[in-house]
CSV table of C-alpha atoms and ligand atoms in Angstrom, one decimal:
chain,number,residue,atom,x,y,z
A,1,UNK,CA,0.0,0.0,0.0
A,2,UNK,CA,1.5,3.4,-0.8
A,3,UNK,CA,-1.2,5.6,1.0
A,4,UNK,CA,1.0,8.4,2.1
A,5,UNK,CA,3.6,8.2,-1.2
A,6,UNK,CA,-0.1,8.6,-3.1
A,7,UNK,CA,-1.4,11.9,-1.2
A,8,UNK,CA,1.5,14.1,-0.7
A,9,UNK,CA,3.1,15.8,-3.2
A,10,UNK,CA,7.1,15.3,-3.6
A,11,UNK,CA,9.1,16.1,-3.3
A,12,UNK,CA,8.3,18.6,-0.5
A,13,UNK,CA,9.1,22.1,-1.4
A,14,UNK,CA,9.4,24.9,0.8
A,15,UNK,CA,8.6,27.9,1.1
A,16,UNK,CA,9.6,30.0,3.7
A,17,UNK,CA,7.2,32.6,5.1
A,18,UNK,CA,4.0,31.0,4.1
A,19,UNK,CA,3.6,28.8,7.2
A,20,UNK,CA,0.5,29.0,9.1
A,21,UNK,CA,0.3,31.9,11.2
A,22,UNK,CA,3.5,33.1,9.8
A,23,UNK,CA,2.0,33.7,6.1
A,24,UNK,CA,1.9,37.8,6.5
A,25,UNK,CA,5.9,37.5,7.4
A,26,UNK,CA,6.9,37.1,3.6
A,27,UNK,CA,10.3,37.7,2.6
A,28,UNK,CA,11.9,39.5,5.5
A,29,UNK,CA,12.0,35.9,7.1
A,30,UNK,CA,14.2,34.1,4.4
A,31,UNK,CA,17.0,36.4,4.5
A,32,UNK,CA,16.8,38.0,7.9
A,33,UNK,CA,20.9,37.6,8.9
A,34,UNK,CA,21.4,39.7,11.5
A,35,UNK,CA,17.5,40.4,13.1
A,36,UNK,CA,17.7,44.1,14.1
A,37,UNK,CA,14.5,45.7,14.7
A,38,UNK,CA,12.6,42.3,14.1
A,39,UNK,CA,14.4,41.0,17.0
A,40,UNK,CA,15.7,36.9,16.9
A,41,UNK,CA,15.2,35.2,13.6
A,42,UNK,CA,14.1,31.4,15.0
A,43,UNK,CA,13.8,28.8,12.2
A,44,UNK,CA,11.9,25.6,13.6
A,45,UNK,CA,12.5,22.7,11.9
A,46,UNK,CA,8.4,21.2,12.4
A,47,UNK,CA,5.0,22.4,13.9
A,48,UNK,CA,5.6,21.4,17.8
A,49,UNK,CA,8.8,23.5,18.1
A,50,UNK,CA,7.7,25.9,16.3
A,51,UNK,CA,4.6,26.7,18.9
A,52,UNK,CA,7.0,26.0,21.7
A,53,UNK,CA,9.3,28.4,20.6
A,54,UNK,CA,6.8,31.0,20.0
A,55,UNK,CA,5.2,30.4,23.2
A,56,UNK,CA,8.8,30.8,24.6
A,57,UNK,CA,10.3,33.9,22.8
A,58,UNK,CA,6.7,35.7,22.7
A,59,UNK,CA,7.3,39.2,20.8
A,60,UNK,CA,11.2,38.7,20.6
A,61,UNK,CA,12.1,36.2,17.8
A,62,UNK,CA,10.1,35.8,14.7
A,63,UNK,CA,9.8,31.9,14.1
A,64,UNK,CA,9.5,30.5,10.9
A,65,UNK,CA,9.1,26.7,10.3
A,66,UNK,CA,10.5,24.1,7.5
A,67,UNK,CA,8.0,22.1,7.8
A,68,UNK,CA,4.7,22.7,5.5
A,69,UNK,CA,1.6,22.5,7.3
A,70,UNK,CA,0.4,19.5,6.7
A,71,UNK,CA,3.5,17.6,4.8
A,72,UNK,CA,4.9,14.8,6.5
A,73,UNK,CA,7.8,16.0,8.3
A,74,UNK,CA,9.5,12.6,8.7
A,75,UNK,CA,10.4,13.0,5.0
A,76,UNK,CA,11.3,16.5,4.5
A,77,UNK,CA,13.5,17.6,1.6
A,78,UNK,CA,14.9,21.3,1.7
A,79,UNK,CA,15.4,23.3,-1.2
A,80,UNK,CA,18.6,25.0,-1.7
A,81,UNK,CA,17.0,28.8,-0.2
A,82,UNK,CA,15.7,26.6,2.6
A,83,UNK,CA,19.3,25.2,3.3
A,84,UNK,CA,20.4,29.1,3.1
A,85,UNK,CA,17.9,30.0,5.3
A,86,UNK,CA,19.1,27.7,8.0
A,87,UNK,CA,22.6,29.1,7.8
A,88,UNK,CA,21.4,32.7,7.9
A,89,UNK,CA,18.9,32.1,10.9
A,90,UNK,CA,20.1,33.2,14.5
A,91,UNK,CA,19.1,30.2,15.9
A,92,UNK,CA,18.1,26.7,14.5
A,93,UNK,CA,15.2,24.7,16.9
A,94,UNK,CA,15.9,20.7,15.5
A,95,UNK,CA,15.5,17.4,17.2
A,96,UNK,CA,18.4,15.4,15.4
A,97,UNK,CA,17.3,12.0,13.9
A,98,UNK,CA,13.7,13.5,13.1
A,99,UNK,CA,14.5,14.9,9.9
A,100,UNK,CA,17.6,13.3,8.1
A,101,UNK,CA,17.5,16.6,5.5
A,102,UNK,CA,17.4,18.9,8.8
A,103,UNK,CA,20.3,17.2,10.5
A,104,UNK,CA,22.6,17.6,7.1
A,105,UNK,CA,21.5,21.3,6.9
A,106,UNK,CA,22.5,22.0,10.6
A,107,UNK,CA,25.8,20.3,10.1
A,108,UNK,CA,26.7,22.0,7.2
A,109,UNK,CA,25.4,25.5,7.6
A,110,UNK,CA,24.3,26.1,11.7
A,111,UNK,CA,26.6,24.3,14.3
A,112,UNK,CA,26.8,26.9,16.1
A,113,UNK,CA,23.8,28.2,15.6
A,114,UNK,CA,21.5,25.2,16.1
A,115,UNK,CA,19.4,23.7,19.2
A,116,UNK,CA,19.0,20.2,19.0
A,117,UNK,CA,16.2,19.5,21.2
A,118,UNK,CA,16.5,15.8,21.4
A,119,UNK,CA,18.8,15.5,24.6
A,120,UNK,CA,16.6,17.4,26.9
A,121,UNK,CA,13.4,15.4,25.7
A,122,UNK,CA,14.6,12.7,26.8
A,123,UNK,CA,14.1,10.5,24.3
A,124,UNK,CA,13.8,6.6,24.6
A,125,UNK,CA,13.2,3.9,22.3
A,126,UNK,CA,10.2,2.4,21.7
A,127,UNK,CA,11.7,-0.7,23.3
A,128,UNK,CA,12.3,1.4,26.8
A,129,UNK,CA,9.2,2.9,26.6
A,130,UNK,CA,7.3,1.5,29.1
A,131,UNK,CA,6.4,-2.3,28.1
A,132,UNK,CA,6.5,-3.7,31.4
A,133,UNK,CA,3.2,-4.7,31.8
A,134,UNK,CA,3.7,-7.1,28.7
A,135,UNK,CA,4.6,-10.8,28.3
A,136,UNK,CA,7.3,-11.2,26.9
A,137,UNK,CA,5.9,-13.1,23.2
A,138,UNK,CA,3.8,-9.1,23.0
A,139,UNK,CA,7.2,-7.6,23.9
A,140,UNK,CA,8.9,-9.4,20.9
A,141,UNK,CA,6.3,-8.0,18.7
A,142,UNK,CA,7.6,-4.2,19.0
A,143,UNK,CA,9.8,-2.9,16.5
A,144,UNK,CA,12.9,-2.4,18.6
A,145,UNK,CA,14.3,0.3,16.5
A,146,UNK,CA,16.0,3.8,16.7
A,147,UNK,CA,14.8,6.6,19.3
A,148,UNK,CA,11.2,7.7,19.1
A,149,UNK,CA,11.2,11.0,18.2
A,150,UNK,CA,7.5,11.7,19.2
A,151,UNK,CA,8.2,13.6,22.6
A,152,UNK,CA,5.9,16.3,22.7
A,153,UNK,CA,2.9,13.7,22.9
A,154,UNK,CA,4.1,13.8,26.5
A,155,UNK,CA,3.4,17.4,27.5
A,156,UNK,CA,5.9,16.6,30.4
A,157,UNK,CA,9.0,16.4,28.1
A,158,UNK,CA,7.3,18.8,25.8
A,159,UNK,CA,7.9,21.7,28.9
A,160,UNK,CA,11.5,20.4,29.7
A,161,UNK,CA,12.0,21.6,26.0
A,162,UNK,CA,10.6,24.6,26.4
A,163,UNK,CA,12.9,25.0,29.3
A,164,UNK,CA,15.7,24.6,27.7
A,165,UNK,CA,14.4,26.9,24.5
A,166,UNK,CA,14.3,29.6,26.8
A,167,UNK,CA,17.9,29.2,28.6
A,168,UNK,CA,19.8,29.3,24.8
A,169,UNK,CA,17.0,32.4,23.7
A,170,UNK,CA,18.5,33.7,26.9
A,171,UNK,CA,21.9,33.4,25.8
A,172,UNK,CA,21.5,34.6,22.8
A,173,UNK,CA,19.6,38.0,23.7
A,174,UNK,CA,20.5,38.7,27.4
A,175,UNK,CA,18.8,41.7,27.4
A,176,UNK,CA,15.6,39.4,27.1
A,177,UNK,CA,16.3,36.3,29.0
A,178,UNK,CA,13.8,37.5,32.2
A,179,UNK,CA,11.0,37.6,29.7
A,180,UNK,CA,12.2,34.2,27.9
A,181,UNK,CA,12.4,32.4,31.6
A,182,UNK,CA,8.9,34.4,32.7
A,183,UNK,CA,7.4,32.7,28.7
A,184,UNK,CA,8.8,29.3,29.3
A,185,UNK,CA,7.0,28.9,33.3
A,186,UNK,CA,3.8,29.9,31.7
A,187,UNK,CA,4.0,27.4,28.9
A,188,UNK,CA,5.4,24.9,31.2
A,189,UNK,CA,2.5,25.8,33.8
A,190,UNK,CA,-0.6,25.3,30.6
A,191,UNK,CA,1.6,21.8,29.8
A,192,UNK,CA,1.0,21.0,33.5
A,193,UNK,CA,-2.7,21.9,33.3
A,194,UNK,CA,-3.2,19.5,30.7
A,195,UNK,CA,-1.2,17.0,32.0
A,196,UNK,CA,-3.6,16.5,35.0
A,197,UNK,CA,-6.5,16.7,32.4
A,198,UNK,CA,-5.1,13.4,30.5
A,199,UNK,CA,-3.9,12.1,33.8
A,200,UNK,CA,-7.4,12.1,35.2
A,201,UNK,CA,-9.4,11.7,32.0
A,202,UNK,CA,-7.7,8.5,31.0
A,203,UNK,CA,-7.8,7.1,34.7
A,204,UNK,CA,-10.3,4.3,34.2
A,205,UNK,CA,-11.3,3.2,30.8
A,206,UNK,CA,-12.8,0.0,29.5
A,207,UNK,CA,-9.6,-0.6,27.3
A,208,UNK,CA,-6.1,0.5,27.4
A,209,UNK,CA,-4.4,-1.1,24.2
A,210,UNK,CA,-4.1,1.9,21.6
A,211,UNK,CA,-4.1,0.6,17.9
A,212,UNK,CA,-2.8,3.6,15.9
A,213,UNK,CA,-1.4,3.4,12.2
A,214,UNK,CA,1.5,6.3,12.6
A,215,UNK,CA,3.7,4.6,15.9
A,216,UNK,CA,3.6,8.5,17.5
A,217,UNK,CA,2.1,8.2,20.6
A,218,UNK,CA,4.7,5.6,22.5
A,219,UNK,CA,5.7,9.0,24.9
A,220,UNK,CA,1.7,9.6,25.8
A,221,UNK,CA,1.2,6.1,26.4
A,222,UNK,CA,4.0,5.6,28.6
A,223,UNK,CA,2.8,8.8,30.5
A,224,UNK,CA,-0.8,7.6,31.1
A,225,UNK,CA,-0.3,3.8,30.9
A,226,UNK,CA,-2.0,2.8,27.8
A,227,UNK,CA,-0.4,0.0,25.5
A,228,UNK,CA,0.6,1.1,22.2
A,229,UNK,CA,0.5,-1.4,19.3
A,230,UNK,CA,1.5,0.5,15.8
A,231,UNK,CA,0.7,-0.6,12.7
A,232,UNK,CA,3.4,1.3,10.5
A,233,UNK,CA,6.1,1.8,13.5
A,234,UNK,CA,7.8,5.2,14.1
A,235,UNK,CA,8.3,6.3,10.5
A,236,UNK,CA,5.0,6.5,8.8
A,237,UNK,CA,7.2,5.8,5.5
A,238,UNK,CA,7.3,1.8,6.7
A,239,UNK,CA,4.6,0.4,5.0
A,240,UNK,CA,3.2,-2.4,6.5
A,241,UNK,CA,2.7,-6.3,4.2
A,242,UNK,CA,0.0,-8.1,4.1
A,243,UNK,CA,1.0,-10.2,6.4
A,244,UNK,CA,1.6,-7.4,8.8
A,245,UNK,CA,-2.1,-6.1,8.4
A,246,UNK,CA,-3.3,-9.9,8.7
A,247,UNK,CA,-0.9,-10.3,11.6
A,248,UNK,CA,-2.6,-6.8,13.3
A,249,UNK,CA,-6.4,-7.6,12.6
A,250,UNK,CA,-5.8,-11.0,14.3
A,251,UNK,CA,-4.1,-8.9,17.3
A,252,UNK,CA,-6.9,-6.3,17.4
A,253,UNK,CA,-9.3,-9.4,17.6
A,254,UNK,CA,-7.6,-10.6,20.4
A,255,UNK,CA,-7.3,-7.8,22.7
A,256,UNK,CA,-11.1,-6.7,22.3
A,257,UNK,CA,-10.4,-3.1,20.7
A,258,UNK,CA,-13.1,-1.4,19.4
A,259,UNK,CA,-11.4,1.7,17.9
A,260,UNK,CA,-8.2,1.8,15.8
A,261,UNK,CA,-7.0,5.2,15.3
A,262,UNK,CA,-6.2,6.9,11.9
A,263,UNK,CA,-4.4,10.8,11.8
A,264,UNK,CA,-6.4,13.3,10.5
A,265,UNK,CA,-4.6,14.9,7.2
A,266,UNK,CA,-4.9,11.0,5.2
A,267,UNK,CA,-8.2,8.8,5.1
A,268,UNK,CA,-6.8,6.6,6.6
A,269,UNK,CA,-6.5,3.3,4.4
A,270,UNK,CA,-4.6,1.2,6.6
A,271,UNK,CA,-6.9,2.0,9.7
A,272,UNK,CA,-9.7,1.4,7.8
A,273,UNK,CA,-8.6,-1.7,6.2
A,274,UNK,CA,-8.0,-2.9,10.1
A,275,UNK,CA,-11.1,-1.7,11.1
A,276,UNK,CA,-13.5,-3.2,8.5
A,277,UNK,CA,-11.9,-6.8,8.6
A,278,UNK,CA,-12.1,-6.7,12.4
A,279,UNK,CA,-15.3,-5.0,12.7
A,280,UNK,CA,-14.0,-1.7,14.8
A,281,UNK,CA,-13.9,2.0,14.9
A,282,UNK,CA,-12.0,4.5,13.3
A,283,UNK,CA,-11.2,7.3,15.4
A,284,UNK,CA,-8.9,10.8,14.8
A,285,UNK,CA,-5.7,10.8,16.8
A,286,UNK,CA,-3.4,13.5,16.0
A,287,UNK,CA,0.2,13.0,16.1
A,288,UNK,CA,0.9,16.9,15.6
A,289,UNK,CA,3.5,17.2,13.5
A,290,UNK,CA,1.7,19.4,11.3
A,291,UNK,CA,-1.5,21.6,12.2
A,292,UNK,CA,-3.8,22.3,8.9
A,293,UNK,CA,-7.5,22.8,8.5
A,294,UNK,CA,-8.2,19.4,9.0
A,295,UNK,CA,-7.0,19.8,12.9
A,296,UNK,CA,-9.1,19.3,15.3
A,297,UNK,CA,-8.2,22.6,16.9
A,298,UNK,CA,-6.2,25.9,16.5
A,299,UNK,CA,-3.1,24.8,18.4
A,300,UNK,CA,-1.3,22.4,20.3
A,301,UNK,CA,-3.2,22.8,23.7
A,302,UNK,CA,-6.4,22.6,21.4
A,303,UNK,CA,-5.8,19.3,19.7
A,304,UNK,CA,-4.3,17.8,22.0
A,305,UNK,CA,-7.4,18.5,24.0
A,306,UNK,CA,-9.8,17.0,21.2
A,307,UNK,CA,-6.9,14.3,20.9
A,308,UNK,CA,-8.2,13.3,25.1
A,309,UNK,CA,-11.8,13.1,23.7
A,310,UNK,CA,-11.1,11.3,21.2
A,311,UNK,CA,-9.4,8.6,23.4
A,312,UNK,CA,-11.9,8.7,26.2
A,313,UNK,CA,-14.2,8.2,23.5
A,314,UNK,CA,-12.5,4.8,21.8
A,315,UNK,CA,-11.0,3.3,25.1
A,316,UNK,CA,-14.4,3.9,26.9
A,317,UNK,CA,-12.6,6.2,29.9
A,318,UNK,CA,-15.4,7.1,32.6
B,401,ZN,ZN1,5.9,10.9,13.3
């Protein structure tokens, strides 16, 4: 099946300044060397650093994103500008091993200009994270591979990033680094608020196996104790076989889902595949590395909020 090759367009081209929010920016972000009046000039290299730096550096860095909304980020290419851009930017927001192309374009053009995120999220593999509670034939199953990039799922590690966004802004613009500090306890504080709200909404529910397509939500289910079981693994590129989709609908069978969830940009083939030869659910769960119209919200906080539905909903949380 070549769902995602099929939808989105390649290769991915950027533009810079027609992200999102940042669409009125135009061309004063592509080439901004040396900031001046415009303050920091932040390039993010996807969606969930983007909002976390922009929560962070409030009125004090203009942030502009690699990522299109709504392109898979896992395979971004970077035009030659876009590579420019990255060496021209004050600072460079990246979690290395997410993005191969970002990784080459820090090395060569922003070493010293670059954040990689990655250390202070704390990332595991999807072997580490949090398979206790299986036997050991369901721990075999997992695809035992690199480090799971997906850590603002967890809004816990998701603020310890922002934390540490804040301490290099600081750095970088002294004069600032109060207000960076002050931007970075609130974000932490909302990251916090909803914590408790997925904490207690996903306390008791009927089921707590999670069938998702895209394997993106190992973090949140180590955080609140559900049981991740992904049908493409970490990269959404890994298509799965036949066998593998036979091999998942007999799983789903077994453990009594009802729901298997799909992410919102695709119709989901492969979750409705599952679904129809198992007799479940599709349900929306956003992995967030993009935000579009087909979000369920405006902004992080939002969808992850309408991501908590939505898994109350499918695991039958009281
Ligand atoms: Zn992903």
């Amino acid at each position: 099946m070549t769902v995602r090759r099929l939808l989105l367009p390649l290769p991915l081209l950027l533009v810079l300044g027609a992200c999102g929010d940042d669409a009125g920016n135009g061309d004063d972000t592509a080439g901004g060397a040396d900031g001046g009046d415009a303050g920091l000039q932040v390039i993010a290299s996807f969606y969930p650093l983007q909002w976390l730096t922009e929560q962070v550096a409030g009125e004090h860095a203009e942030v502009t994103m690699l990522t299109s909304p709504g392109a898979d980020p896992h395979d971004l290419e970077l035009t030659p500008q876009a590579v420019g851009s990255v060496g021209s930017a004050d600072l460079v927001v990246y979690s290395a091993g997410m993005q191969a192309a970002v990784d080459d374009a820090v090395s060569s053009q922003a070493q010293d200009s670059s954040l990689d995120v990655a250390p202070s999220a704390d990332l595991l593999t999807a072997e580490e994270e949090g398979h206790e509670g299986e036997s050991e034939e369901e721990h075999a199953e997992h695809d035992h591979g690199p480090e799971d990039p997906h850590f603002w799922l967890d809004p816990v590690r998701y603020g310890q990033v922002g934390e540490v966004i804040a301490e290099r802004l600081g750095e970088l613009d002294p004069e600032h680094a109060e207000d960076y500090t002050a931007n970075a306890a609130d974000v932490v504080a909302e990251l916090g608020a909803l914590d408790e709200e997925l904490s207690t909404g996903l306390a008791t529910c009927e089921s707590r196996d999670l069938v998702t397509t895209h394997e993106a939500f190992g973090y949140l289910a180590a955080r609140y104790d559900l049981h991740q079981m992904g049908i493409t693994g970490i990269s959404p590129e890994s298509e799965p076989s036949p066998a593998r989709l036979a091999e998942v609908s007999s799983q789903v069978e077994e453990l009594g889902v009802s729901t298997v969830y799909a992410e919102p940009i695709l119709t989901d083939a492969i979750a409705s595949t599952i679904a129809r030869e198992t007799g479940t659910t599709v349900l929306t769960l956003d992995p967030l590395e993009g935000l579009t119209d087909a979000s369920a919200g405006e902004d992080y906080l939002e969808v992850m909020r309408a991501n908590l539905d939505s898994l109350r909903d499918g695991l039958g949380c009281s």
